[in-house]
Amino acid sequence: MSLTLYRIGAYCSRRGGRVAGIWLVVLLVAGTVVARLDLDPQALALPSILALVVAVDYGLRIMSALRRDPSPDRDEAVGRAMGSAGPSVVCAAMAVFPAMFQLVMTGQGFLVTAGLAAFAVVFAAMLAAVTLVPALLAFAAPRVSERPAPAESRWGAFVTGHPVPVLVAGLALLAVAALGLRESRFARPETDFLPLYLVLMLMLTYQHLAMAFRSVLLAIISVAGYLLSIAATLGLLAIVVSRGPAGADPHPTLPVLTIIVVFGVAMDHQIFLGAGIRSALADGLAPEAAVRAGLARSRRVMAVSALVLTSLSLILVVGGKPLTGTLGLGLAAGVLLDVFVVRMTLMPAVLAMLGPRVWWLPRPLERTLALDFDLEGGKLRDHLRTYA
């Protein structure tokens, strides 16, 4: 996949004006069609927020890869940035597709509309990331490239050097936030399918992550980290809702929409972090050093993404309708907890404790994982080495 995306990125860079023009026409047509549809504004809350999440994450991921490329050739630099960052972008988008289809399968009008619209915006964002973004970056490549990749960060060294106390402190913080679920007013008959929905989503997510990371344990840890994030986020939301006006019960779909929004954030950043670690391993680093290097390569993207998304979500809280505002609050809480507590703290601590065991993959299972996202860019490395 990395070699294919490298070629697509280089081509879109060379044809930047043409690609941008095609996207302009597509967006105008899509905007005209959507404006003529009679859609429930409340149902558009999920796709609107997801569009913000994925657009920011995908763009920052590719930009970060371009900034680290030393190639003086503009098209080559953009192509290599796509080859190194593109697989994780495609992998992150594909991770959330099953959750969208599950919403459609519920048959409930509100959720069907939300699921279809969310799938459309994530799919469009993925296509734009691998075509429009390299076309636009072609004009800025000489100004944003040639930045060396960090070897590791002080925070990564601290977390991996003191994994047990870091793990205890992080879990305690998330547990305190999750205690708010005791005051929950989310329980409504319309959301009886929520446990089954969550179980099916996590099963599909585990399979996807095991295939992406080529690791059984890392997939399990990633799913567990998401469960911690969503429990803490729903706990904080429950506290806010319980303090609201008497009788002002939350929208019955709020838990489902919150789960999906936080899911999108968690999958993006987990896959970006995992891709950074796998790339460091491919460079020959030992497992613990690879964790520190992977965190150093991903932390800036995750931190900037978290700050941007939190700012945008707070705008929704101030100016949005009740459902949109509450979802904005959930996004702000979920982003901050998942990025800074789970992905940048607990995850490196756990991986440092497990060491090389985290990359265990039984041979029979390896044969069943047919699709290889090539997150570490092995095919691209071989190609560049051959034609160097």
C-alpha positions in Angstrom: 0.0 0.0 0.0 2.8 2.4 0.8 4.3 2.1 -2.7 0.9 2.7 -4.3 0.2 5.8 -2.2 3.7 7.1 -3.0 2.9 6.9 -6.7 -0.5 8.5 -6.2 1.0 11.3 -4.1 3.7 12.1 -6.6 1.2 12.1 -9.5 -1.2 14.5 -7.6 1.7 16.7 -6.8 2.7 17.0 -10.5 -0.9 17.6 -11.5 -1.8 19.8 -8.5 -3.9 22.4 -10.3 -5.9 19.7 -12.2 -6.6 17.6 -9.1 -7.7 20.7 -7.1 -10.0 21.7 -9.9 -11.7 18.3 -10.0 -12.2 18.4 -6.2 -13.7 21.9 -6.5 -16.3 20.6 -9.0 -17.0 17.6 -6.8 -17.6 19.7 -3.7 -19.9 22.1 -5.6 -22.0 19.3 -6.9 -22.1 17.6 -3.5 -23.0 20.8 -1.8 -25.9 21.4 -4.3 -27.2 17.8 -3.8 -27.1 18.0 0.0 -28.8 21.4 0.1 -31.8 19.9 -1.9 -32.2 17.0 0.5 -34.6 17.2 3.4 -32.2 16.0 6.2 -32.7 16.1 9.9 -30.3 18.7 11.2 -29.9 16.7 14.4 -28.8 13.7 12.4 -26.1 15.7 10.8 -24.4 16.3 14.2 -22.4 13.1 14.0 -21.1 13.5 10.4 -20.3 17.2 11.0 -18.2 16.4 14.1 -16.5 13.4 12.4 -15.7 15.5 9.4 -13.8 17.9 11.7 -12.0 15.0 13.5 -10.8 13.1 10.4 -10.0 16.2 8.3 -7.7 17.6 11.0 -6.1 14.2 11.9 -5.4 13.2 8.3 -4.1 16.5 7.2 -1.8 16.9 10.2 -0.5 13.3 9.7 0.5 13.9 6.1 1.9 17.4 6.8 4.1 15.9 9.6 5.5 13.3 7.3 6.3 16.0 4.7 8.1 18.2 7.2 10.5 15.3 8.0 11.4 14.6 4.3 14.8 16.0 3.2 14.2 15.5 -0.5 14.8 18.8 -2.5 12.5 17.5 -5.2 8.9 18.7 -4.5 7.0 15.9 -6.2 9.3 13.3 -4.7 8.9 14.8 -1.2 5.2 14.8 -1.4 5.1 11.3 -2.8 7.3 9.9 0.0 5.2 11.7 2.6 2.1 10.0 1.2 3.9 6.7 1.1 4.9 6.9 4.7 1.7 8.5 6.2 -0.9 7.4 3.7 -1.2 3.8 4.9 -2.1 4.9 8.4 -4.6 7.4 7.1 -6.4 4.7 5.0 -6.2 2.2 7.8 -7.7 4.8 10.3 -10.6 5.5 7.9 -11.3 1.8 7.3 -11.4 1.3 11.1 -14.5 3.4 11.5 -16.5 2.2 8.5 -17.9 -0.9 10.3 -19.3 1.4 13.0 -21.1 3.5 10.4 -22.6 0.4 8.7 -23.8 -0.9 12.1 -25.8 2.4 12.6 -27.4 1.9 9.2 -28.3 -1.7 10.1 -30.3 -0.5 13.1 -33.1 0.6 10.8 -33.9 3.6 13.0 -34.4 6.6 10.7 -32.3 9.0 12.7 -29.4 6.6 13.1 -29.6 5.5 9.5 -29.3 9.0 8.3 -26.4 9.7 10.7 -24.6 6.5 9.7 -24.8 7.1 6.0 -23.8 10.7 6.2 -20.9 9.8 8.6 -19.7 7.1 6.2 -19.8 9.6 3.3 -17.8 12.3 5.0 -15.1 9.8 6.3 -14.8 8.2 2.9 -14.6 11.6 1.2 -12.0 12.8 3.8 -9.9 9.7 3.1 -10.0 10.3 -0.7 -9.2 13.9 -0.2 -6.3 13.0 2.1 -4.6 10.9 -0.6 -5.3 13.1 -3.6 -6.3 16.7 -2.7 -3.9 17.1 0.2 -0.8 16.1 -1.9 -2.0 18.4 -4.7 -2.2 21.4 -2.2 1.0 20.5 -0.4 2.9 20.6 -3.7 2.7 24.3 -3.5 4.0 24.5 0.0 6.5 21.6 0.0 9.7 23.7 -0.3 8.7 25.7 2.8 7.5 22.9 5.1 10.0 20.1 4.4 13.5 19.4 5.7 12.7 19.0 9.4 14.5 16.1 11.1 12.5 13.5 12.8 12.8 13.6 16.6 14.6 10.6 18.1 12.5 10.6 21.3 10.9 13.0 23.8 11.4 13.7 27.5 7.8 12.7 28.2 8.3 9.4 26.3 11.5 8.7 28.3 9.7 9.4 31.6 6.6 7.3 30.8 8.6 4.3 29.6 11.1 4.7 32.4 8.4 4.6 35.1 5.6 2.5 33.6 4.0 1.2 36.9 3.4 4.5 38.7 2.4 6.2 35.4 -0.1 3.4 34.8 -1.6 3.5 38.2 -2.0 7.3 38.1 -3.6 7.3 34.6 -6.0 4.5 35.5 -7.0 6.3 38.7 -7.8 9.5 36.8 -9.9 7.7 34.2 -11.7 5.7 37.0 -12.7 8.9 38.8 -14.1 10.3 35.6 -16.0 7.1 34.9 -17.7 7.2 38.3 -20.0 9.8 36.9 -21.9 7.0 35.1 -23.6 6.4 38.5 -25.6 9.5 37.9 -26.4 8.6 34.3 -29.7 9.6 32.8 -28.8 8.0 29.5 -30.8 4.8 30.0 -33.7 4.9 27.6 -35.6 2.1 25.7 -34.4 3.5 22.4 -30.8 2.6 23.3 -31.3 -1.0 24.3 -29.2 -2.1 21.4 -26.2 -0.2 22.7 -24.4 -3.1 24.4 -24.7 -5.3 21.4 -23.7 -2.5 19.1 -20.6 -1.8 21.2 -19.6 -5.5 21.3 -19.9 -6.0 17.6 -18.0 -2.8 16.9 -15.1 -3.9 19.3 -14.9 -7.3 17.7 -14.6 -5.8 14.2 -12.1 -3.2 15.5 -9.9 -5.9 17.1 -9.7 -7.8 13.9 -8.9 -4.7 11.9 -6.1 -3.6 14.4 -4.6 -7.1 14.6 -4.4 -7.0 10.8 -2.9 -3.5 10.7 -0.4 -4.0 13.5 0.3 -7.7 12.9 0.0 -8.1 16.7 -2.6 -9.8 18.9 -1.7 -8.0 22.1 -1.4 -4.5 20.6 -4.9 -4.9 19.2 -6.3 -6.0 22.6 -4.5 -3.1 24.3 -5.8 -0.6 21.8 -9.4 -1.8 22.3 -9.0 -1.7 26.0 -7.7 1.9 25.8 -10.8 2.9 23.8 -13.0 1.4 26.5 -11.3 3.4 29.1 -11.7 6.6 27.1 -15.4 6.1 26.4 -16.1 5.1 30.0 -14.4 8.3 31.3 -16.0 10.4 28.6 -19.5 9.1 29.2 -18.9 9.6 32.9 -18.1 13.2 32.5 -21.1 13.7 30.2 -23.4 12.0 32.7 -22.3 14.5 35.4 -23.0 17.4 33.1 -26.4 16.0 32.1 -27.4 15.2 35.7 -26.7 18.8 36.7 -28.9 20.1 33.9 -32.5 21.3 34.2 -34.9 18.9 35.8 -36.7 16.8 33.2 -34.3 17.8 30.4 -33.3 14.3 29.5 -30.6 13.9 27.0 -31.3 12.9 23.4 -31.8 9.1 23.3 -29.0 8.7 20.7 -26.5 10.7 22.6 -24.6 7.7 24.0 -24.3 6.1 20.6 -23.1 9.2 18.9 -20.6 9.9 21.7 -19.2 6.4 21.4 -18.7 6.8 17.7 -17.1 10.3 17.9 -14.6 9.1 20.6 -14.1 5.9 18.6 -13.0 8.0 15.6 -10.6 10.0 17.6 -9.2 6.9 19.4 -8.7 4.9 16.2 -6.9 7.8 14.4 -4.4 8.4 17.1 -3.9 4.7 18.0 -3.1 3.8 14.4 -0.8 6.8 14.0 1.1 5.9 17.2 1.3 2.2 16.2 2.5 3.2 12.7 5.2 5.3 14.3 6.3 2.4 16.5 6.3 -0.1 13.7 8.4 2.3 11.5 10.9 2.6 14.4 11.1 -1.1 14.7 11.7 -1.4 10.9 14.6 1.1 11.4 16.2 -1.5 13.7 15.4 0.0 17.2 14.8 -2.2 20.2 11.2 -2.5 21.3 11.3 0.0 24.2 13.3 2.5 22.1 10.9 2.0 19.3 8.0 2.9 21.6 9.8 6.2 22.6 10.6 7.0 19.0 7.1 6.2 17.8 5.7 8.5 20.5 8.1 11.2 19.6 7.1 11.0 15.9 3.4 11.0 16.7 3.0 13.2 19.8 3.1 16.5 17.9 0.4 15.4 15.5 -1.7 14.1 18.3 -1.2 17.1 20.6 -2.0 19.7 17.8 -5.0 17.6 16.7 -6.3 17.5 20.3 -6.0 21.3 20.7 -7.6 22.1 17.4 -10.5 19.7 17.9 -11.1 20.8 21.4 -11.3 24.4 20.3 -13.7 23.6 17.5 -15.8 21.4 19.8 -16.1 24.2 22.4 -17.5 26.4 19.6 -20.2 23.8 19.1 -20.9 23.8 22.9 -21.4 27.6 22.8 -23.3 28.0 19.6 -24.9 24.6 18.9 -28.3 23.1 19.5 -28.7 20.9 22.6 -27.6 17.6 20.9 -24.8 19.3 18.9 -23.6 21.2 22.0 -23.5 18.1 24.1 -21.7 16.1 21.4 -19.2 19.0 21.2 -18.6 18.6 25.0 -18.2 14.9 24.6 -15.7 15.4 21.8 -13.7 17.9 23.9 -13.6 15.5 26.9 -13.0 12.4 24.7 -10.1 14.0 22.8 -8.3 15.3 25.8 -8.7 12.1 27.8 -7.9 9.8 24.9 -4.9 11.7 23.5 -3.1 12.9 26.6 -4.0 10.2 29.1 -4.6 7.0 27.1 -2.5 7.3 23.9 0.4 9.5 25.1 0.7 8.1 28.7 -1.0 4.7 29.3 -0.2 3.2 26.0 3.6 3.8 26.0 3.8 2.6 29.6 2.0 -0.7 28.9 4.0 -1.3 25.7 7.3 -0.6 27.6 6.3 -3.1 30.3 5.5 -5.8 27.7 8.6 -5.3 25.6 9.0 -7.6 22.6 6.0 -9.8 23.7 3.6 -7.2 22.4 4.4 -8.1 18.8 3.5 -11.8 19.2 1.4 -13.1 16.4 0.5 -16.8 16.0 1.5 -18.2 12.6 -2.0 -19.6 11.8 -3.5 -16.2 12.5 -0.9 -14.5 10.4 -2.0 -16.5 7.4 -5.6 -15.4 7.9 -4.7 -11.7 7.9 -4.6 -11.3 4.2 -4.6 -7.5 3.9 -1.3 -5.9 4.9 -1.5 -2.1 5.3 2.3 -1.9 5.3 2.2 0.7 8.1 6.0 0.7 8.4 6.4 1.4 4.7 8.4 -1.7 3.9 7.5 -1.8 0.2 8.3 1.9 -0.2 11.7 1.5 1.5 12.6 -1.4 -0.8 11.6 0.6 -3.9 13.6 3.7 -2.8 16.6 1.5 -1.9 16.4 -0.2 -5.3 16.3 3.0 -7.3 18.6 5.1 -5.1 
